[in-house]
XYZ file of C-alpha atoms in Angstrom:
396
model
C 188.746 121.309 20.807
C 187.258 124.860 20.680
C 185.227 124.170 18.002
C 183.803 120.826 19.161
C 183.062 122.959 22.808
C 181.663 125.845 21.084
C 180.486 125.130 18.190
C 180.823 126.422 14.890
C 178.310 129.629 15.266
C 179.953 133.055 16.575
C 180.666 133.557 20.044
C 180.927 137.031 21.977
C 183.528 136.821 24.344
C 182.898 139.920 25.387
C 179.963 139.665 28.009
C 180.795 139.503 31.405
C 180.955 136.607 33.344
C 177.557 136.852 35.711
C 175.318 137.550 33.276
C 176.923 135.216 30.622
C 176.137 132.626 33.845
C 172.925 133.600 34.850
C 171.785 133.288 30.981
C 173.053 129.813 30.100
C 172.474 127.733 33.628
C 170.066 125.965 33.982
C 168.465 127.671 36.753
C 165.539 125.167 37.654
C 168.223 122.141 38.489
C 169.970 125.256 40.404
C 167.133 126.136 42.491
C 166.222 122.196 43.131
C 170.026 121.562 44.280
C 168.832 124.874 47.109
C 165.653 123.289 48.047
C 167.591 119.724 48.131
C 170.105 122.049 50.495
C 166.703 124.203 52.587
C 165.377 120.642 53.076
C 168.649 119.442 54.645
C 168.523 121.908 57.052
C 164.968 121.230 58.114
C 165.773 117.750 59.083
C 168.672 118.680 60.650
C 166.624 120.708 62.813
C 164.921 117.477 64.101
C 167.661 114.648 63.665
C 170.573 116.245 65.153
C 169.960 117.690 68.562
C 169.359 114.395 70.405
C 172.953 113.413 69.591
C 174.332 117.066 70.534
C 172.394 116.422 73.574
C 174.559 112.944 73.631
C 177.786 114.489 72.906
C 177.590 117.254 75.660
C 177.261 119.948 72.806
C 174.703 122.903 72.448
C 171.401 121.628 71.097
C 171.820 123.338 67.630
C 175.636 122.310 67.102
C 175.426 119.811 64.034
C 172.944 121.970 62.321
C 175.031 125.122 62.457
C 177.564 123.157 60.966
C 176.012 121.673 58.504
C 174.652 124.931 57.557
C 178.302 126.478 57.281
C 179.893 123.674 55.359
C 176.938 124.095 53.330
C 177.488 127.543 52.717
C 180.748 126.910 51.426
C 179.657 124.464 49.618
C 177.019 126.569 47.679
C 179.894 128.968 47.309
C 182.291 126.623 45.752
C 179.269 125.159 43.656
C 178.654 128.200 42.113
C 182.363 129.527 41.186
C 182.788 125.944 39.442
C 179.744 126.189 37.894
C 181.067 129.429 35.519
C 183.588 127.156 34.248
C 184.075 126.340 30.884
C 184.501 122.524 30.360
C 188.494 122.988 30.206
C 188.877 124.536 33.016
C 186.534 121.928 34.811
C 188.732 119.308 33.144
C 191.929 120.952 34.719
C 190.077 121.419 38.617
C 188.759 117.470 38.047
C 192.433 116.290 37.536
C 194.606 117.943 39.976
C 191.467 117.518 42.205
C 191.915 113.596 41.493
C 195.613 113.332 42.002
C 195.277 115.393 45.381
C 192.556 112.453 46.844
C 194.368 109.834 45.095
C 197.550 110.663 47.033
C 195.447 110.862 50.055
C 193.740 108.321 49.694
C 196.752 105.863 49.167
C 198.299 107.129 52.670
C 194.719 106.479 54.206
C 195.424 103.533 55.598
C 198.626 104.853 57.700
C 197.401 108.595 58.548
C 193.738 108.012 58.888
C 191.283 107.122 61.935
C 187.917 105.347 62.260
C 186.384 107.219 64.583
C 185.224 103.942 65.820
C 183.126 102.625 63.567
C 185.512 99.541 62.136
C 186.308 101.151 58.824
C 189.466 103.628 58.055
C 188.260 106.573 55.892
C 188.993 110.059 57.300
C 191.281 111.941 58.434
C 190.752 113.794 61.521
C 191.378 117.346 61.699
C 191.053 118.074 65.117
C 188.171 120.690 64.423
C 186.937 118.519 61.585
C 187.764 115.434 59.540
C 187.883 114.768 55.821
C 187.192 111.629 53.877
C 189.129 111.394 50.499
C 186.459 109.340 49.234
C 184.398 111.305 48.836
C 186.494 113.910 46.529
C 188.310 111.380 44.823
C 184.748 110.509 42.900
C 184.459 113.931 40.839
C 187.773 113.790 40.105
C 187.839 110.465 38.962
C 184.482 110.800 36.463
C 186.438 113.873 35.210
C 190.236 112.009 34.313
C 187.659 108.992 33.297
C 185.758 110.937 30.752
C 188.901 113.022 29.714
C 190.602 109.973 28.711
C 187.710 107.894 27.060
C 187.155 110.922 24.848
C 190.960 111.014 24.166
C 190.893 107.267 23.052
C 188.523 108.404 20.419
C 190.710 110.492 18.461
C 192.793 109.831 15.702
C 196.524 108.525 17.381
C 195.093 109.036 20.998
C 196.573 107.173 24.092
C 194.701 104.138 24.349
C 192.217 105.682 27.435
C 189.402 103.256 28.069
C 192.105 100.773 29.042
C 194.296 103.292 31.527
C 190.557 104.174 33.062
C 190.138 100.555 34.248
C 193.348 100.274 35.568
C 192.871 103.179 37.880
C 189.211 101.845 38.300
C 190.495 98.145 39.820
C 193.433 100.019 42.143
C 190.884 102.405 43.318
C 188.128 100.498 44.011
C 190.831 98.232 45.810
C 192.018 100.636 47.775
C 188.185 102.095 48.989
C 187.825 97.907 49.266
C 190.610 97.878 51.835
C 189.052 100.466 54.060
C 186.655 98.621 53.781
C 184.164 100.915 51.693
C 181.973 98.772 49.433
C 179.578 101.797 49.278
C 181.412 103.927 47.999
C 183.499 101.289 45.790
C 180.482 99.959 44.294
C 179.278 103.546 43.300
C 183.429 104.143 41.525
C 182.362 101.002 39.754
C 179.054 102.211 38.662
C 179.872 105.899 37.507
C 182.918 104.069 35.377
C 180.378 101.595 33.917
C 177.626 104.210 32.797
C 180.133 106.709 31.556
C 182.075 103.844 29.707
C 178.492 102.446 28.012
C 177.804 105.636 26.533
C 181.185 105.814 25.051
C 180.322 102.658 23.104
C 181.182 99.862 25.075
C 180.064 96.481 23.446
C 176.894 95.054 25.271
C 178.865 91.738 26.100
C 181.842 93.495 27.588
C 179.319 94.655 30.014
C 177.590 91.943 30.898
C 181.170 90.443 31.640
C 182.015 93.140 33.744
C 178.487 92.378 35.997
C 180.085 89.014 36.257
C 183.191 89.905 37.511
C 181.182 91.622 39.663
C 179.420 89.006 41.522
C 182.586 87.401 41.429
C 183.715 90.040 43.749
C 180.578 90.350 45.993
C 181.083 86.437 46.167
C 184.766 86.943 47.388
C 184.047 89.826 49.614
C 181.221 88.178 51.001
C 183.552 85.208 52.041
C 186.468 86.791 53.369
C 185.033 90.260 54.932
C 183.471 89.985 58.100
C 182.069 93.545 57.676
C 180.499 92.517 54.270
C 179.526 88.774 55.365
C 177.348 90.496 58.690
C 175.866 93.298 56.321
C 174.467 90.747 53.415
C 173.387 88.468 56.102
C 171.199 91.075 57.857
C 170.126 92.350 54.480
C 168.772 89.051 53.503
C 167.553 87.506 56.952
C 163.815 88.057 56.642
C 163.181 89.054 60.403
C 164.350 92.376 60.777
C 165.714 92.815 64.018
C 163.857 96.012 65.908
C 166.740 96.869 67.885
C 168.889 97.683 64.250
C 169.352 100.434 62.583
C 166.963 99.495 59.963
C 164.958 97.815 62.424
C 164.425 101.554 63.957
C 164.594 103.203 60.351
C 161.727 100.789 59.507
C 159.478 101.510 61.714
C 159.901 104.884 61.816
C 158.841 104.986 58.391
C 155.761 102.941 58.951
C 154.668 105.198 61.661
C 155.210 108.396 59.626
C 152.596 107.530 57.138
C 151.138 109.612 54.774
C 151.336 112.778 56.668
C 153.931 112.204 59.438
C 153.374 112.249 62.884
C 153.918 115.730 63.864
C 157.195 118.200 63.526
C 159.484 117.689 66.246
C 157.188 114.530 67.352
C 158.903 111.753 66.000
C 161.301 109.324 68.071
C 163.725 107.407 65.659
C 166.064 110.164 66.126
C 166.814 109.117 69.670
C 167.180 106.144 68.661
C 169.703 105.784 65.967
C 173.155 106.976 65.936
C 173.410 108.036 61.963
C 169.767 109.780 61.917
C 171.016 112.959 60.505
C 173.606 111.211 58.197
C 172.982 107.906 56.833
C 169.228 107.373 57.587
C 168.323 111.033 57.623
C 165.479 110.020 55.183
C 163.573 108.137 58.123
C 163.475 111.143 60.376
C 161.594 112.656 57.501
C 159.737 109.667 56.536
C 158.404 109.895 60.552
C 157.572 113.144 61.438
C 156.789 114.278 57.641
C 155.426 111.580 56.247
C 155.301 110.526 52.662
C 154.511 113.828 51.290
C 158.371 114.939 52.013
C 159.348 111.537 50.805
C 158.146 111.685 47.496
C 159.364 115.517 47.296
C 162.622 114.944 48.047
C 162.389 112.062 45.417
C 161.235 114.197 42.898
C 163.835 116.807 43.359
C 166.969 113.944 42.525
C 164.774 112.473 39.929
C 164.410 115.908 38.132
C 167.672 117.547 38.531
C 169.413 113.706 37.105
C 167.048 113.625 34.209
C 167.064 117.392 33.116
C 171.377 116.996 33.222
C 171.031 114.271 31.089
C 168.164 115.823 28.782
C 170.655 118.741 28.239
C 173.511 116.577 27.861
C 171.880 114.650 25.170
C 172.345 118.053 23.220
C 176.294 118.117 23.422
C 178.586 117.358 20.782
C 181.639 117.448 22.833
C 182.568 113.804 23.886
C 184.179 114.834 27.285
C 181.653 116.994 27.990
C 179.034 114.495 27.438
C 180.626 111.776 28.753
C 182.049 113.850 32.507
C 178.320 115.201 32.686
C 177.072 111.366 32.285
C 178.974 110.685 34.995
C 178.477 113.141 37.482
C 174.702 113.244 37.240
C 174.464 109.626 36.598
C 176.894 109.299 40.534
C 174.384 111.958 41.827
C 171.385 109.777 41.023
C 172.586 106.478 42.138
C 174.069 107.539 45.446
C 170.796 109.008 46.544
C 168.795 105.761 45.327
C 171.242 103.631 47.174
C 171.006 105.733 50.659
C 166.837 105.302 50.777
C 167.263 101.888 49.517
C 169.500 101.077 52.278
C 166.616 103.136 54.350
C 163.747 100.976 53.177
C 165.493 97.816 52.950
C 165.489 97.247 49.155
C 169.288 97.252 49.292
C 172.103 95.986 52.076
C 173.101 98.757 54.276
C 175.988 101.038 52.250
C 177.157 103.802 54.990
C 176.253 106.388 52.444
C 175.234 109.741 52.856
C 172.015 111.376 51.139
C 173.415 114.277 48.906
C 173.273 117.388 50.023
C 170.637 116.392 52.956
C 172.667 114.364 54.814
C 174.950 116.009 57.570
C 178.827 115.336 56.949
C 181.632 118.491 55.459
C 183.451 116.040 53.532
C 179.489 114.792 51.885
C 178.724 118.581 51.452
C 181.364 120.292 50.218
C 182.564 117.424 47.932
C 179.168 117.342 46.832
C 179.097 120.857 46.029
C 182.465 120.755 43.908
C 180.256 117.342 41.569
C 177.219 119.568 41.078
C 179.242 123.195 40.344
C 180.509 121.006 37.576
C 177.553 119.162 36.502
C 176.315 122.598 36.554
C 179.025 123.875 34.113
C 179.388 121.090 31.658
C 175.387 121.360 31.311
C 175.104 125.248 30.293
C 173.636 126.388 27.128
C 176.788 127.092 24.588
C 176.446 128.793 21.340
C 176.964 125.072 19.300
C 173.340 124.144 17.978
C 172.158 120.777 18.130
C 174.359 117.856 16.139
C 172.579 117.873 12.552
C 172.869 121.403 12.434
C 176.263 121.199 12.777
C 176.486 118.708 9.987
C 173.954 120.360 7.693
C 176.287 123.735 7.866
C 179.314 122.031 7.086
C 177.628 120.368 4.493
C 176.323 124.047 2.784
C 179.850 125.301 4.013
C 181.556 122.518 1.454
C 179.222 123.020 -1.366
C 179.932 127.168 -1.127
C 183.524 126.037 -1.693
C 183.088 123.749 -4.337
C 180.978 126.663 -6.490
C 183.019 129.379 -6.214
């Protein structure tokens, strides 16, 4: 395992940690995951107060909190990201087994907070929803055992990932949580195509899934009234996306004005769920296709530098998280702009939540980690020395 991790060139183990970090990082997906963070904040700024103002609390309340669980999260983010992959594999696992076991006594323990689904648990000062850690963790166990399959006598890993992928997604499909389930179901599929999944398997597995939108659709309420609004062709102005819409019609190009715009005192989940319409209104498009940019380039870079690993679990955990990262943030301003039924799912590392934030922090510290420059060349050079390595041998 060293040697597929490393590589076979020499390694000096004795640099210290920070710089050994700061050299082999990659520092511009770093400083987009801050300006993803500085942009959070902004909006904050104008989404949140009119529902402190609703809540009786101080105008500023739900930004200063979303800049301290950001904080930690930035902290965390960076102590996983001078991991090596081992040690991320070890954090991903217990990580999983600890919102696993939570999220199996969900249903008993946890609270709605009124919104008609069970996923947190409330705190008192805070509350926490499993979900949201349970989805590192599980791209981590998913890619440690796919890799595992792969080796000569290994446990037979594709097959144990499904069956935690069909209880878990069950379980977030109890709750109910089709957002989040749907993304579980994604990150497995991508991470289990690059392992070498046979194209047909695949397309049998997008079966099944319609057969389980189909189901859902007929026997959840919650799902039935969600597709229905989704596909009813007269949006309804008093909705969310009815307000979300318009906001982001009247935003234009160049927004209507900091601190001008109204959809904020409008909808309930501005500065969570629909946190890109408050910038879409008073920023305009300009912010739009920024913040855009920034998810587009810090997915494709991870993947560019994965592309360059030989390590399977490496390649295929990195896949995963990046691939998770991408998706969730296409799904929450597709949900905004009404390309895609509304999800209840937050904008990484914009969107106000502690559980969004600080989870989200742990997934990037290790995309961050499994994506450093290592000491292992590129695949044919690996090859091409073994191959010089052999013929050495075979003269002397």
């Amino acid at each position: 395992m060293t040697e597929m991790v490393y590589g076979s060139l020499p390694h000096s183990g004795g640099e210290p940690v920070l710089p050994r970090w700061w050299r082999t990082i990659d520092k511009w997906t770093a400083v987009f995951i801050l300006l993803l963070f500085a942009i959070g904040i902004l909006l904050g700024l104008a989404a949140s107060p009119p529902l402190a103002e609703k809540n009786g609390f101080a105008p500023f309340h739900y930004v200063q909190r979303q800049a301290f669980f950001g904080m930690v999260a930035l902290v965390v983010m960076i102590f996983i990201s001078m991991m090596s992959p081992v040690m991320v594999r070890r954090l991903g696992v217990l990580g999983f087994v600890c919102a696993f076991v939570a999220l199996l006594f969900l249903p008993f323990l946890g609270t709605d907070f009124g919104k008609g689904a069970v996923r947190w648990y409330s705190l008192g000062f805070a509350s926490v929803q499993p979900s949201e850690f349970l989805k590192p963790g599980f791209v981590i166990v998913t890619a440690w055992l796919m890799s595992a399959s792969q080796e000569i006598n290994g446990p037979p890993g594709k097959t144990l990932s499904f069956a935690f992928l069909v209880f878990i997604v069950g379980l977030l499909a109890l709750q109910p949580d089709f957002g989040q389930a749907a993304l579980v179901l994604f990150g497995w599929g991508v991470m289990y195509f690059v392992a070498g999944a046979p194209f047909l398997l695949l397309i049998g597995m997008a079966a099944l899934v319609v057969l389980g939108g189909s189901f859902a659709y007929n026997n959840s309420e919650h799902f039935a009234r969600r597709i229905d609004g989704f596909l009813n062709p007269e949006i309804d102005p008093t909705t969310q996306i009815g307000y979300a819409t318009n906001a982001i019609q009247e935003g234009g190009f160049f927004g209507v004005g900091v601190g001008e715009g109204q959809v904020k005192w409008s909808l309930p989940d501005a500065h969570t769920d629909f946190i890109i319409a408050v910038a879409a209104e008073e920023y305009g498009l300009l912010l739009v296709l920024a913040i855009i940019l920034l998810f587009l380039v810090i997915t494709v870079r991870s993947l560019l530098r994965l592309m360059r690993e030989r390590d399977q679990f490496t390649r295929l955990a990195g896949t995963g998280l990046a691939c998770m990262f991408g998706i969730q943030a296409f799904v929450n301003m597709g949900v905004a702009v009404r390309l895609l039924p509304a999800k209840g799912m937050t904008l990484p590392f914009v969107s106000y939540g502690g559980s969004s934030l600080v989870a989200g922090g742990i997934a990037l510290g290790m995309l961050l980690a499994l994506t450093r420059n290592r000491p292992q060349g590129v695949i044919g050079d690996h090859f091409v020395g073994r191959g010089r390595g052999t013929l050495g041998t075979d003269q002397g």
